[in-house]
PDB file of C-alpha atoms and ligand atoms in Angstrom:
ATOM      1  CA  UNK A   1      92.342  77.425  98.364  1.00 84.00           C
ATOM      2  CA  UNK A   2      90.566  80.374  96.829  1.00 96.00           C
ATOM      3  CA  UNK A   3      90.929  80.695  93.076  1.00 97.00           C
ATOM      4  CA  UNK A   4      91.835  84.258  92.056  1.00 98.00           C
ATOM      5  CA  UNK A   5      89.870  85.214  88.917  1.00 98.00           C
ATOM      6  CA  UNK A   6      91.996  84.911  85.804  1.00 98.00           C
ATOM      7  CA  UNK A   7      90.735  88.220  84.413  1.00 98.00           C
ATOM      8  CA  UNK A   8      90.568  91.596  86.190  1.00 98.00           C
ATOM      9  CA  UNK A   9      91.421  90.306  89.679  1.00 98.00           C
ATOM     10  CA  UNK A  10      90.752  92.915  92.358  1.00 99.00           C
ATOM     11  CA  UNK A  11      93.274  93.897  94.991  1.00 98.00           C
ATOM     12  CA  UNK A  12      94.378  96.441  97.583  1.00 98.00           C
ATOM     13  CA  UNK A  13      97.405  98.738  97.609  1.00 97.00           C
ATOM     14  CA  UNK A  14      98.038  98.401 101.338  1.00 95.00           C
ATOM     15  CA  UNK A  15      96.794 100.587 104.154  1.00 97.00           C
ATOM     16  CA  UNK A  16      93.269 100.741 105.558  1.00 98.00           C
ATOM     17  CA  UNK A  17      91.663 103.139 108.080  1.00 98.00           C
ATOM     18  CA  UNK A  18      92.940 102.364 111.574  1.00 98.00           C
ATOM     19  CA  UNK A  19      90.476 100.215 113.493  1.00 98.00           C
ATOM     20  CA  UNK A  20      90.466 100.834 117.270  1.00 97.00           C
ATOM     21  CA  UNK A  21      92.450 100.011 119.283  1.00 97.00           C
ATOM     22  CA  UNK A  22      95.277  99.934 116.672  1.00 98.00           C
ATOM     23  CA  UNK A  23      96.352 103.564 117.114  1.00 96.00           C
ATOM     24  CA  UNK A  24      96.320 103.352 120.879  1.00 97.00           C
ATOM     25  CA  UNK A  25      98.364 100.134 120.733  1.00 98.00           C
ATOM     26  CA  UNK A  26     100.956 101.798 118.484  1.00 96.00           C
ATOM     27  CA  UNK A  27     101.362 104.601 121.051  1.00 94.00           C
ATOM     28  CA  UNK A  28     101.633 102.146 123.931  1.00 96.00           C
ATOM     29  CA  UNK A  29     104.254 100.104 122.112  1.00 95.00           C
ATOM     30  CA  UNK A  30     106.267 103.245 121.316  1.00 90.00           C
ATOM     31  CA  UNK A  31     106.270 104.182 124.999  1.00 90.00           C
ATOM     32  CA  UNK A  32     107.254 100.580 125.732  1.00 92.00           C
ATOM     33  CA  UNK A  33     104.168 100.049 127.876  1.00 96.00           C
ATOM     34  CA  UNK A  34     103.693  96.866 125.833  1.00 97.00           C
ATOM     35  CA  UNK A  35     106.361  94.784 124.127  1.00 97.00           C
ATOM     36  CA  UNK A  36     106.616  93.837 120.456  1.00 97.00           C
ATOM     37  CA  UNK A  37     105.099  90.368 120.819  1.00 97.00           C
ATOM     38  CA  UNK A  38     102.114  91.539 122.860  1.00 98.00           C
ATOM     39  CA  UNK A  39     101.629  94.404 120.428  1.00 98.00           C
ATOM     40  CA  UNK A  40     101.230  92.077 117.436  1.00 98.00           C
ATOM     41  CA  UNK A  41      98.910  89.855 119.458  1.00 98.00           C
ATOM     42  CA  UNK A  42      96.740  92.777 120.581  1.00 98.00           C
ATOM     43  CA  UNK A  43      96.489  94.286 117.089  1.00 98.00           C
ATOM     44  CA  UNK A  44      94.923  91.090 115.686  1.00 98.00           C
ATOM     45  CA  UNK A  45      91.283  92.148 116.293  1.00 98.00           C
ATOM     46  CA  UNK A  46      91.909  95.271 114.201  1.00 98.00           C
ATOM     47  CA  UNK A  47      93.370  93.186 111.372  1.00 98.00           C
ATOM     48  CA  UNK A  48      90.353  90.869 111.626  1.00 98.00           C
ATOM     49  CA  UNK A  49      87.948  93.781 111.068  1.00 98.00           C
ATOM     50  CA  UNK A  50      89.936  94.843 107.984  1.00 98.00           C
ATOM     51  CA  UNK A  51      89.937  91.343 106.500  1.00 98.00           C
ATOM     52  CA  UNK A  52      86.193  90.983 107.165  1.00 98.00           C
ATOM     53  CA  UNK A  53      85.579  94.275 105.331  1.00 98.00           C
ATOM     54  CA  UNK A  54      87.595  93.052 102.325  1.00 98.00           C
ATOM     55  CA  UNK A  55      85.773  89.721 102.303  1.00 98.00           C
ATOM     56  CA  UNK A  56      82.417  91.434 102.553  1.00 98.00           C
ATOM     57  CA  UNK A  57      83.351  93.641  99.590  1.00 98.00           C
ATOM     58  CA  UNK A  58      84.636  90.580  97.710  1.00 98.00           C
ATOM     59  CA  UNK A  59      88.218  91.672  97.059  1.00 98.00           C
ATOM     60  CA  UNK A  60      90.396  88.847  95.655  1.00 98.00           C
ATOM     61  CA  UNK A  61      93.931  89.650  96.842  1.00 98.00           C
ATOM     62  CA  UNK A  62      94.029  91.261 100.285  1.00 98.00           C
ATOM     63  CA  UNK A  63      96.407  93.102 102.626  1.00 98.00           C
ATOM     64  CA  UNK A  64      96.626  93.214 106.431  1.00 98.00           C
ATOM     65  CA  UNK A  65      95.565  96.881 106.287  1.00 98.00           C
ATOM     66  CA  UNK A  66      98.898  97.937 107.834  1.00 98.00           C
ATOM     67  CA  UNK A  67      97.148  98.221 111.191  1.00 98.00           C
ATOM     68  CA  UNK A  68     100.447  97.956 113.080  1.00 98.00           C
ATOM     69  CA  UNK A  69     102.216 100.702 111.121  1.00 97.00           C
ATOM     70  CA  UNK A  70     101.965 104.311 112.223  1.00 91.00           C
ATOM     71  CA  UNK A  71     103.780 105.293 109.061  1.00 90.00           C
ATOM     72  CA  UNK A  72     105.494 103.407 106.292  1.00 94.00           C
ATOM     73  CA  UNK A  73     109.087 104.398 107.111  1.00 94.00           C
ATOM     74  CA  UNK A  74     109.235 104.719 110.919  1.00 93.00           C
ATOM     75  CA  UNK A  75     107.691 101.280 111.372  1.00 95.00           C
ATOM     76  CA  UNK A  76     110.590  99.525 109.641  1.00 97.00           C
ATOM     77  CA  UNK A  77     113.267 101.954 110.862  1.00 96.00           C
ATOM     78  CA  UNK A  78     112.340 101.156 114.474  1.00 94.00           C
ATOM     79  CA  UNK A  79     112.878  97.472 113.803  1.00 97.00           C
ATOM     80  CA  UNK A  80     116.278  97.672 112.102  1.00 97.00           C
ATOM     81  CA  UNK A  81     119.715  98.060 113.628  1.00 97.00           C
ATOM     82  CA  UNK A  82     121.458 101.283 112.567  1.00 97.00           C
ATOM     83  CA  UNK A  83     118.482 103.576 113.057  1.00 96.00           C
ATOM     84  CA  UNK A  84     117.639 105.695 116.041  1.00 90.00           C
ATOM     85  CA  UNK A  85     114.349 107.365 116.916  1.00 79.00           C
ATOM     86  CA  UNK A  86     113.538 110.280 114.755  1.00 73.00           C
ATOM     87  CA  UNK A  87     113.336 114.022 114.990  1.00 70.00           C
ATOM     88  CA  UNK A  88     110.211 115.907 114.081  1.00 73.00           C
ATOM     89  CA  UNK A  89     110.353 117.632 110.707  1.00 74.00           C
ATOM     90  CA  UNK A  90     107.792 120.172 109.619  1.00 75.00           C
ATOM     91  CA  UNK A  91     106.244 119.253 106.240  1.00 68.00           C
ATOM     92  CA  UNK A  92     103.851 122.190 105.997  1.00 71.00           C
ATOM     93  CA  UNK A  93     101.725 124.353 108.317  1.00 76.00           C
ATOM     94  CA  UNK A  94     101.400 122.380 111.503  1.00 74.00           C
ATOM     95  CA  UNK A  95     101.887 118.983 109.879  1.00 71.00           C
ATOM     96  CA  UNK A  96     104.946 117.238 111.302  1.00 73.00           C
ATOM     97  CA  UNK A  97     106.612 114.003 110.302  1.00 71.00           C
ATOM     98  CA  UNK A  98     109.045 112.055 112.417  1.00 75.00           C
ATOM     99  CA  UNK A  99     112.134 111.408 110.324  1.00 88.00           C
ATOM    100  CA  UNK A 100     114.217 108.469 111.565  1.00 93.00           C
ATOM    101  CA  UNK A 101     118.001 108.918 111.711  1.00 93.00           C
ATOM    102  CA  UNK A 102     120.589 106.486 110.335  1.00 96.00           C
ATOM    103  CA  UNK A 103     123.458 106.413 112.835  1.00 95.00           C
ATOM    104  CA  UNK A 104     125.211 103.136 112.004  1.00 97.00           C
ATOM    105  CA  UNK A 105     125.394 100.186 109.656  1.00 98.00           C
ATOM    106  CA  UNK A 106     121.884  99.001 108.736  1.00 98.00           C
ATOM    107  CA  UNK A 107     121.374  95.402 109.850  1.00 98.00           C
ATOM    108  CA  UNK A 108     118.468  92.986 109.816  1.00 98.00           C
ATOM    109  CA  UNK A 109     117.410  91.808 113.262  1.00 98.00           C
ATOM    110  CA  UNK A 110     114.270  89.681 112.834  1.00 98.00           C
ATOM    111  CA  UNK A 111     111.014  89.565 110.848  1.00 98.00           C
ATOM    112  CA  UNK A 112     109.326  92.951 110.978  1.00 98.00           C
ATOM    113  CA  UNK A 113     105.944  92.536 109.307  1.00 98.00           C
ATOM    114  CA  UNK A 114     105.575  88.805 108.669  1.00 98.00           C
ATOM    115  CA  UNK A 115     103.489  88.095 111.795  1.00 98.00           C
ATOM    116  CA  UNK A 116     100.654  90.477 110.830  1.00 98.00           C
ATOM    117  CA  UNK A 117     100.629  89.081 107.308  1.00 98.00           C
ATOM    118  CA  UNK A 118     100.550  85.498 108.636  1.00 98.00           C
ATOM    119  CA  UNK A 119      97.614  86.277 110.896  1.00 98.00           C
ATOM    120  CA  UNK A 120      95.733  88.005 108.052  1.00 98.00           C
ATOM    121  CA  UNK A 121      96.408  84.982 105.827  1.00 98.00           C
ATOM    122  CA  UNK A 122      95.036  82.629 108.472  1.00 98.00           C
ATOM    123  CA  UNK A 123      91.624  84.353 108.486  1.00 98.00           C
ATOM    124  CA  UNK A 124      91.275  85.273 104.795  1.00 98.00           C
ATOM    125  CA  UNK A 125      89.204  82.212 103.783  1.00 98.00           C
ATOM    126  CA  UNK A 126      92.053  81.090 101.549  1.00 98.00           C
ATOM    127  CA  UNK A 127      92.337  84.376  99.676  1.00 98.00           C
ATOM    128  CA  UNK A 128      95.942  85.436  99.170  1.00 98.00           C
ATOM    129  CA  UNK A 129      97.312  88.332 101.204  1.00 98.00           C
ATOM    130  CA  UNK A 130     100.012  90.530  99.709  1.00 98.00           C
ATOM    131  CA  UNK A 131     103.271  91.015 101.562  1.00 98.00           C
ATOM    132  CA  UNK A 132     103.826  94.775 101.457  1.00 98.00           C
ATOM    133  CA  UNK A 133     107.104  96.459 102.298  1.00 98.00           C
ATOM    134  CA  UNK A 134     108.350 100.019 102.052  1.00 98.00           C
ATOM    135  CA  UNK A 135     111.055 100.176  99.405  1.00 98.00           C
ATOM    136  CA  UNK A 136     114.703 101.035 100.124  1.00 98.00           C
ATOM    137  CA  UNK A 137     114.637 104.224  98.082  1.00 98.00           C
ATOM    138  CA  UNK A 138     111.683 105.638 100.012  1.00 97.00           C
ATOM    139  CA  UNK A 139     113.184 104.466 103.318  1.00 97.00           C
ATOM    140  CA  UNK A 140     116.422 106.289 102.452  1.00 97.00           C
ATOM    141  CA  UNK A 141     114.709 109.387 101.151  1.00 95.00           C
ATOM    142  CA  UNK A 142     112.592 109.839 104.260  1.00 93.00           C
ATOM    143  CA  UNK A 143     115.486 109.298 106.699  1.00 94.00           C
ATOM    144  CA  UNK A 144     118.301 111.541 107.933  1.00 92.00           C
ATOM    145  CA  UNK A 145     121.560 109.833 107.053  1.00 95.00           C
ATOM    146  CA  UNK A 146     124.418 110.508 109.464  1.00 94.00           C
ATOM    147  CA  UNK A 147     126.368 107.348 108.596  1.00 97.00           C
ATOM    148  CA  UNK A 148     126.562 106.394 104.906  1.00 98.00           C
ATOM    149  CA  UNK A 149     126.886 109.875 103.453  1.00 97.00           C
ATOM    150  CA  UNK A 150     125.819 108.607 100.040  1.00 97.00           C
ATOM    151  CA  UNK A 151     122.240 107.952  99.028  1.00 95.00           C
ATOM    152  CA  UNK A 152     123.006 105.006  96.741  1.00 97.00           C
ATOM    153  CA  UNK A 153     125.000 103.248  99.461  1.00 98.00           C
ATOM    154  CA  UNK A 154     122.173 103.692 101.941  1.00 98.00           C
ATOM    155  CA  UNK A 155     119.603 102.436  99.415  1.00 98.00           C
ATOM    156  CA  UNK A 156     121.696  99.317  98.723  1.00 98.00           C
ATOM    157  CA  UNK A 157     122.168  98.644 102.449  1.00 98.00           C
ATOM    158  CA  UNK A 158     118.406  98.908 102.947  1.00 98.00           C
ATOM    159  CA  UNK A 159     117.722  96.695  99.920  1.00 99.00           C
ATOM    160  CA  UNK A 160     119.814  93.933 101.539  1.00 98.00           C
ATOM    161  CA  UNK A 161     117.742  93.928 104.734  1.00 98.00           C
ATOM    162  CA  UNK A 162     114.477  94.136 102.800  1.00 98.00           C
ATOM    163  CA  UNK A 163     115.638  91.085 100.830  1.00 98.00           C
ATOM    164  CA  UNK A 164     115.935  89.212 104.135  1.00 98.00           C
ATOM    165  CA  UNK A 165     112.367  90.162 105.030  1.00 98.00           C
ATOM    166  CA  UNK A 166     111.087  89.125 101.592  1.00 98.00           C
ATOM    167  CA  UNK A 167     112.768  85.729 102.078  1.00 98.00           C
ATOM    168  CA  UNK A 168     110.946  85.351 105.412  1.00 98.00           C
ATOM    169  CA  UNK A 169     107.627  86.143 103.732  1.00 98.00           C
ATOM    170  CA  UNK A 170     108.183  83.676 100.909  1.00 98.00           C
ATOM    171  CA  UNK A 171     109.280  80.972 103.379  1.00 98.00           C
ATOM    172  CA  UNK A 172     105.895  81.416 105.073  1.00 98.00           C
ATOM    173  CA  UNK A 173     104.083  81.094 101.748  1.00 98.00           C
ATOM    174  CA  UNK A 174     103.585  84.625 100.426  1.00 98.00           C
ATOM    175  CA  UNK A 175     102.786  84.531  96.704  1.00 98.00           C
ATOM    176  CA  UNK A 176     102.530  88.287  96.135  1.00 98.00           C
ATOM    177  CA  UNK A 177     105.267  90.668  97.275  1.00 98.00           C
ATOM    178  CA  UNK A 178     104.829  94.400  96.813  1.00 98.00           C
ATOM    179  CA  UNK A 179     107.502  97.052  97.315  1.00 98.00           C
ATOM    180  CA  UNK A 180     106.203 100.608  97.798  1.00 98.00           C
ATOM    181  CA  UNK A 181     108.359 103.370  96.342  1.00 97.00           C
ATOM    182  CA  UNK A 182     106.314 106.602  96.449  1.00 95.00           C
ATOM    183  CA  UNK A 183     109.481 108.698  96.864  1.00 95.00           C
ATOM    184  CA  UNK A 184     110.700 107.775  93.389  1.00 95.00           C
ATOM    185  CA  UNK A 185     108.040 109.872  91.688  1.00 92.00           C
ATOM    186  CA  UNK A 186     109.247 112.967  93.578  1.00 91.00           C
ATOM    187  CA  UNK A 187     112.606 112.804  91.784  1.00 93.00           C
ATOM    188  CA  UNK A 188     111.766 111.433  88.318  1.00 94.00           C
ATOM    189  CA  UNK A 189     115.292 111.087  86.920  1.00 96.00           C
ATOM    190  CA  UNK A 190     117.003 108.216  85.119  1.00 97.00           C
ATOM    191  CA  UNK A 191     119.904 108.031  87.598  1.00 97.00           C
ATOM    192  CA  UNK A 192     117.431 107.624  90.456  1.00 97.00           C
ATOM    193  CA  UNK A 193     115.581 104.884  88.572  1.00 98.00           C
ATOM    194  CA  UNK A 194     118.918 103.116  88.044  1.00 98.00           C
ATOM    195  CA  UNK A 195     119.550 103.032  91.795  1.00 98.00           C
ATOM    196  CA  UNK A 196     116.096 101.565  92.416  1.00 98.00           C
ATOM    197  CA  UNK A 197     116.614  99.027  89.640  1.00 98.00           C
ATOM    198  CA  UNK A 198     119.864  97.859  91.262  1.00 98.00           C
ATOM    199  CA  UNK A 199     118.084  97.650  94.633  1.00 98.00           C
ATOM    200  CA  UNK A 200     115.200  95.631  93.151  1.00 98.00           C
ATOM    201  CA  UNK A 201     117.635  93.068  91.766  1.00 98.00           C
ATOM    202  CA  UNK A 202     119.013  92.646  95.294  1.00 99.00           C
ATOM    203  CA  UNK A 203     115.499  92.282  96.700  1.00 99.00           C
ATOM    204  CA  UNK A 204     113.925  90.069  94.059  1.00 98.00           C
ATOM    205  CA  UNK A 205     116.482  88.025  92.080  1.00 98.00           C
ATOM    206  CA  UNK A 206     115.725  84.329  92.580  1.00 98.00           C
ATOM    207  CA  UNK A 207     112.550  85.018  94.595  1.00 98.00           C
ATOM    208  CA  UNK A 208     109.577  82.901  93.528  1.00 98.00           C
ATOM    209  CA  UNK A 209     106.528  85.090  94.018  1.00 98.00           C
ATOM    210  CA  UNK A 210     104.616  87.716  92.061  1.00 98.00           C
ATOM    211  CA  UNK A 211     106.874  90.765  92.213  1.00 98.00           C
ATOM    212  CA  UNK A 212     105.093  94.111  92.360  1.00 98.00           C
ATOM    213  CA  UNK A 213     106.198  97.744  92.709  1.00 98.00           C
ATOM    214  CA  UNK A 214     103.758 100.481  93.696  1.00 98.00           C
ATOM    215  CA  UNK A 215     104.574 104.091  92.814  1.00 97.00           C
ATOM    216  CA  UNK A 216     102.033 106.855  93.147  1.00 91.00           C
ATOM    217  CA  UNK A 217     101.515 110.444  92.068  1.00 82.00           C
ATOM    218  CA  UNK A 218     104.274 112.648  90.627  1.00 87.00           C
ATOM    219  CA  UNK A 219     105.572 112.682  87.059  1.00 91.00           C
ATOM    220  CA  UNK A 220     105.919 108.961  86.415  1.00 94.00           C
ATOM    221  CA  UNK A 221     105.756 109.438  82.637  1.00 95.00           C
ATOM    222  CA  UNK A 222     109.198 111.079  82.705  1.00 95.00           C
ATOM    223  CA  UNK A 223     110.792 107.841  83.851  1.00 97.00           C
ATOM    224  CA  UNK A 224     108.367 105.285  82.471  1.00 96.00           C
ATOM    225  CA  UNK A 225     110.679 103.995  79.742  1.00 96.00           C
ATOM    226  CA  UNK A 226     113.379 103.220  82.350  1.00 97.00           C
ATOM    227  CA  UNK A 227     110.929 101.718  84.818  1.00 98.00           C
ATOM    228  CA  UNK A 228     110.091  99.025  82.273  1.00 97.00           C
ATOM    229  CA  UNK A 229     113.571  97.537  82.899  1.00 97.00           C
ATOM    230  CA  UNK A 230     112.731  96.712  86.530  1.00 98.00           C
ATOM    231  CA  UNK A 231     113.025  92.964  87.297  1.00 98.00           C
ATOM    232  CA  UNK A 232     109.365  92.681  88.356  1.00 98.00           C
ATOM    233  CA  UNK A 233     106.058  91.274  87.096  1.00 98.00           C
ATOM    234  CA  UNK A 234     103.715  94.105  87.921  1.00 98.00           C
ATOM    235  CA  UNK A 235     103.541  97.858  88.405  1.00 98.00           C
ATOM    236  CA  UNK A 236     100.838  99.408  90.478  1.00 98.00           C
ATOM    237  CA  UNK A 237     100.036 103.010  89.589  1.00 98.00           C
ATOM    238  CA  UNK A 238      97.520 105.645  90.532  1.00 96.00           C
ATOM    239  CA  UNK A 239      95.164 106.622  87.651  1.00 98.00           C
ATOM    240  CA  UNK A 240      91.848 107.830  88.997  1.00 98.00           C
ATOM    241  CA  UNK A 241      93.007 110.926  90.903  1.00 96.00           C
ATOM    242  CA  UNK A 242      94.716 112.289  87.788  1.00 95.00           C
ATOM    243  CA  UNK A 243      91.814 111.402  85.493  1.00 96.00           C
ATOM    244  CA  UNK A 244      93.814 108.586  83.797  1.00 97.00           C
ATOM    245  CA  UNK A 245      96.507 111.076  82.761  1.00 96.00           C
ATOM    246  CA  UNK A 246      99.150 108.320  82.620  1.00 96.00           C
ATOM    247  CA  UNK A 247      97.222 106.094  80.224  1.00 97.00           C
ATOM    248  CA  UNK A 248      98.456 107.539  76.881  1.00 97.00           C
ATOM    249  CA  UNK A 249     102.038 107.358  78.161  1.00 97.00           C
ATOM    250  CA  UNK A 250     101.671 103.633  78.813  1.00 97.00           C
ATOM    251  CA  UNK A 251     100.681 103.262  75.174  1.00 97.00           C
ATOM    252  CA  UNK A 252     103.489 105.543  73.990  1.00 97.00           C
ATOM    253  CA  UNK A 253     106.175 103.574  75.849  1.00 97.00           C
ATOM    254  CA  UNK A 254     104.713 100.150  75.090  1.00 97.00           C
ATOM    255  CA  UNK A 255     104.022  99.210  78.704  1.00 97.00           C
ATOM    256  CA  UNK A 256     104.344  95.418  78.788  1.00 95.00           C
ATOM    257  CA  UNK A 257     104.056  94.263  82.388  1.00 98.00           C
ATOM    258  CA  UNK A 258     101.017  93.469  84.473  1.00 98.00           C
ATOM    259  CA  UNK A 259      99.303  96.583  85.719  1.00 98.00           C
ATOM    260  CA  UNK A 260      97.700  97.342  89.066  1.00 98.00           C
ATOM    261  CA  UNK A 261      95.211  99.840  87.709  1.00 98.00           C
ATOM    262  CA  UNK A 262      94.117 102.472  90.246  1.00 98.00           C
ATOM    263  CA  UNK A 263      90.420 103.186  89.670  1.00 98.00           C
ATOM    264  CA  UNK A 264      89.496 104.508  93.119  1.00 98.00           C
ATOM    265  CA  UNK A 265      90.487 108.021  94.239  1.00 98.00           C
ATOM    266  CA  UNK A 266      91.804 107.724  97.789  1.00 98.00           C
ATOM    267  CA  UNK A 267      91.834 111.504  98.271  1.00 96.00           C
ATOM    268  CA  UNK A 268      88.105 111.895  97.730  1.00 98.00           C
ATOM    269  CA  UNK A 269      85.212 110.708  99.857  1.00 98.00           C
ATOM    270  CA  UNK A 270      82.973 110.586  96.785  1.00 98.00           C
ATOM    271  CA  UNK A 271      82.137 106.934  96.109  1.00 98.00           C
ATOM    272  CA  UNK A 272      82.739 106.122  92.443  1.00 98.00           C
ATOM    273  CA  UNK A 273      79.762 104.235  91.050  1.00 98.00           C
ATOM    274  CA  UNK A 274      80.028 100.847  89.341  1.00 98.00           C
ATOM    275  CA  UNK A 275      79.441 102.169  85.839  1.00 98.00           C
ATOM    276  CA  UNK A 276      82.088 104.864  86.246  1.00 98.00           C
ATOM    277  CA  UNK A 277      84.701 102.340  87.396  1.00 98.00           C
ATOM    278  CA  UNK A 278      83.701  99.962  84.611  1.00 98.00           C
ATOM    279  CA  UNK A 279      84.094 102.769  82.070  1.00 98.00           C
ATOM    280  CA  UNK A 280      87.631 103.435  83.320  1.00 98.00           C
ATOM    281  CA  UNK A 281      88.493  99.742  82.983  1.00 98.00           C
ATOM    282  CA  UNK A 282      87.039  99.762  79.482  1.00 98.00           C
ATOM    283  CA  UNK A 283      89.223 102.746  78.531  1.00 98.00           C
ATOM    284  CA  UNK A 284      92.340 100.760  79.411  1.00 98.00           C
ATOM    285  CA  UNK A 285      91.105  97.649  77.599  1.00 98.00           C
ATOM    286  CA  UNK A 286      90.277  99.673  74.482  1.00 98.00           C
ATOM    287  CA  UNK A 287      93.890 100.830  74.151  1.00 97.00           C
ATOM    288  CA  UNK A 288      94.623  97.196  73.250  1.00 97.00           C
ATOM    289  CA  UNK A 289      97.778  97.457  75.330  1.00 97.00           C
ATOM    290  CA  UNK A 290      97.085  94.729  77.894  1.00 98.00           C
ATOM    291  CA  UNK A 291      94.948  91.601  77.972  1.00 97.00           C
ATOM    292  CA  UNK A 292      92.377  91.228  80.773  1.00 98.00           C
ATOM    293  CA  UNK A 293      94.670  88.708  82.499  1.00 98.00           C
ATOM    294  CA  UNK A 294      97.288  91.434  82.972  1.00 98.00           C
ATOM    295  CA  UNK A 295      94.964  94.024  84.508  1.00 98.00           C
ATOM    296  CA  UNK A 296      94.560  94.078  88.306  1.00 99.00           C
ATOM    297  CA  UNK A 297      91.823  96.421  89.490  1.00 99.00           C
ATOM    298  CA  UNK A 298      92.574  98.341  92.681  1.00 98.00           C
ATOM    299  CA  UNK A 299      92.488 101.743  94.418  1.00 98.00           C
ATOM    300  CA  UNK A 300      95.076 104.430  93.563  1.00 98.00           C
ATOM    301  CA  UNK A 301      96.922 104.039  96.837  1.00 97.00           C
ATOM    302  CA  UNK A 302      96.372 103.080 100.486  1.00 97.00           C
ATOM    303  CA  UNK A 303      92.903 103.773 101.921  1.00 98.00           C
ATOM    304  CA  UNK A 304      94.046 104.915 105.372  1.00 97.00           C
ATOM    305  CA  UNK A 305      92.805 108.509 105.139  1.00 96.00           C
ATOM    306  CA  UNK A 306      89.226 107.602 104.235  1.00 98.00           C
ATOM    307  CA  UNK A 307      86.410 106.998 106.710  1.00 98.00           C
ATOM    308  CA  UNK A 308      85.954 103.245 106.991  1.00 98.00           C
ATOM    309  CA  UNK A 309      82.385 103.192 105.630  1.00 98.00           C
ATOM    310  CA  UNK A 310      83.517 105.139 102.538  1.00 98.00           C
ATOM    311  CA  UNK A 311      86.429 102.738 102.022  1.00 98.00           C
ATOM    312  CA  UNK A 312      84.067  99.743 102.161  1.00 98.00           C
ATOM    313  CA  UNK A 313      81.578 101.362  99.771  1.00 98.00           C
ATOM    314  CA  UNK A 314      84.339 102.146  97.274  1.00 98.00           C
ATOM    315  CA  UNK A 315      85.705  98.590  97.417  1.00 98.00           C
ATOM    316  CA  UNK A 316      82.253  97.081  96.950  1.00 98.00           C
ATOM    317  CA  UNK A 317      81.690  99.096  93.775  1.00 98.00           C
ATOM    318  CA  UNK A 318      85.188  98.302  92.542  1.00 99.00           C
ATOM    319  CA  UNK A 319      84.530  94.559  92.885  1.00 98.00           C
ATOM    320  CA  UNK A 320      81.173  94.865  91.089  1.00 98.00           C
ATOM    321  CA  UNK A 321      82.808  96.819  88.257  1.00 99.00           C
ATOM    322  CA  UNK A 322      85.474  94.119  87.860  1.00 98.00           C
ATOM    323  CA  UNK A 323      82.730  91.469  87.698  1.00 98.00           C
ATOM    324  CA  UNK A 324      80.974  93.488  85.020  1.00 98.00           C
ATOM    325  CA  UNK A 325      84.251  93.783  83.115  1.00 98.00           C
ATOM    326  CA  UNK A 326      84.666  89.991  83.237  1.00 98.00           C
ATOM    327  CA  UNK A 327      81.213  89.640  81.702  1.00 98.00           C
ATOM    328  CA  UNK A 328      81.543  92.288  79.018  1.00 98.00           C
ATOM    329  CA  UNK A 329      85.224  92.792  78.195  1.00 98.00           C
ATOM    330  CA  UNK A 330      86.633  89.265  78.028  1.00 96.00           C
TER     331      UNK A 330
HETATM  332 ZN1  LIG B 401     100.695 105.124  97.000  1.00 72.06          ZN
END
């Protein structure tokens, strides 16, 4: 079994550029040209390319690159009872998003993402692969609800099915479980944080694995003091894109969990150099807030919008910067 470095381990937030034929397979599965089982079988070569890229870069804790997911909400909605296929919603200009519709009681049917994770784990040379699931708050926020009529109720119903999926992951040996809640930062209010906190207890209480929540962008500092009550081990936040804007707030609120520290801008094709990434790690260390065993080095968010060669180059430099940090900052 691979030994994850004790200090400044490197990791991945989740998505990776789609490797052909993943996109084509997603379309064929949606049109029911291929079934679910064949789909997950046929997407394996794409996952293999992703894992090989991570291994080549030297990342410690991997993901399956979300090769099977066309987007983070529709993927799960299509695999739960209570949802029906979505309607197109215009986000801006000619950018459309397919919003799934809740039409009945949300129920768990069978594992939704475990098979891709299991395959990725089988070819990762013993390196751990994170189980990554879209959180109930983001699922609810990006759905049309025609059944529950109350956001909290829908979030709790979704939390219960996500709990079932987390149990399936842990049964198969997942040691890292990450819940993605990007929608929370769009409504940074205490009452919203309270709903997510309640949902996280449903998802995580009694689960033996590293419990992680990823939130990106938005005004996280407005809710940071409430977030610290979440029943989790680690937060994963974006830092690089906002020029480490959140850092002084972590100090102000006495941030005391492990931190997935985003040092790679996923919205820029500029490849950060090793020294630059190292300097950003050093800035966090110099606050004295967290020991090097509590700092996980990773990109701001998923890498799916970057060209693959840029994603690889960024990860390679990130890994080298973490190695340098282990030499100089421990
Ligand atoms: Zn994100």
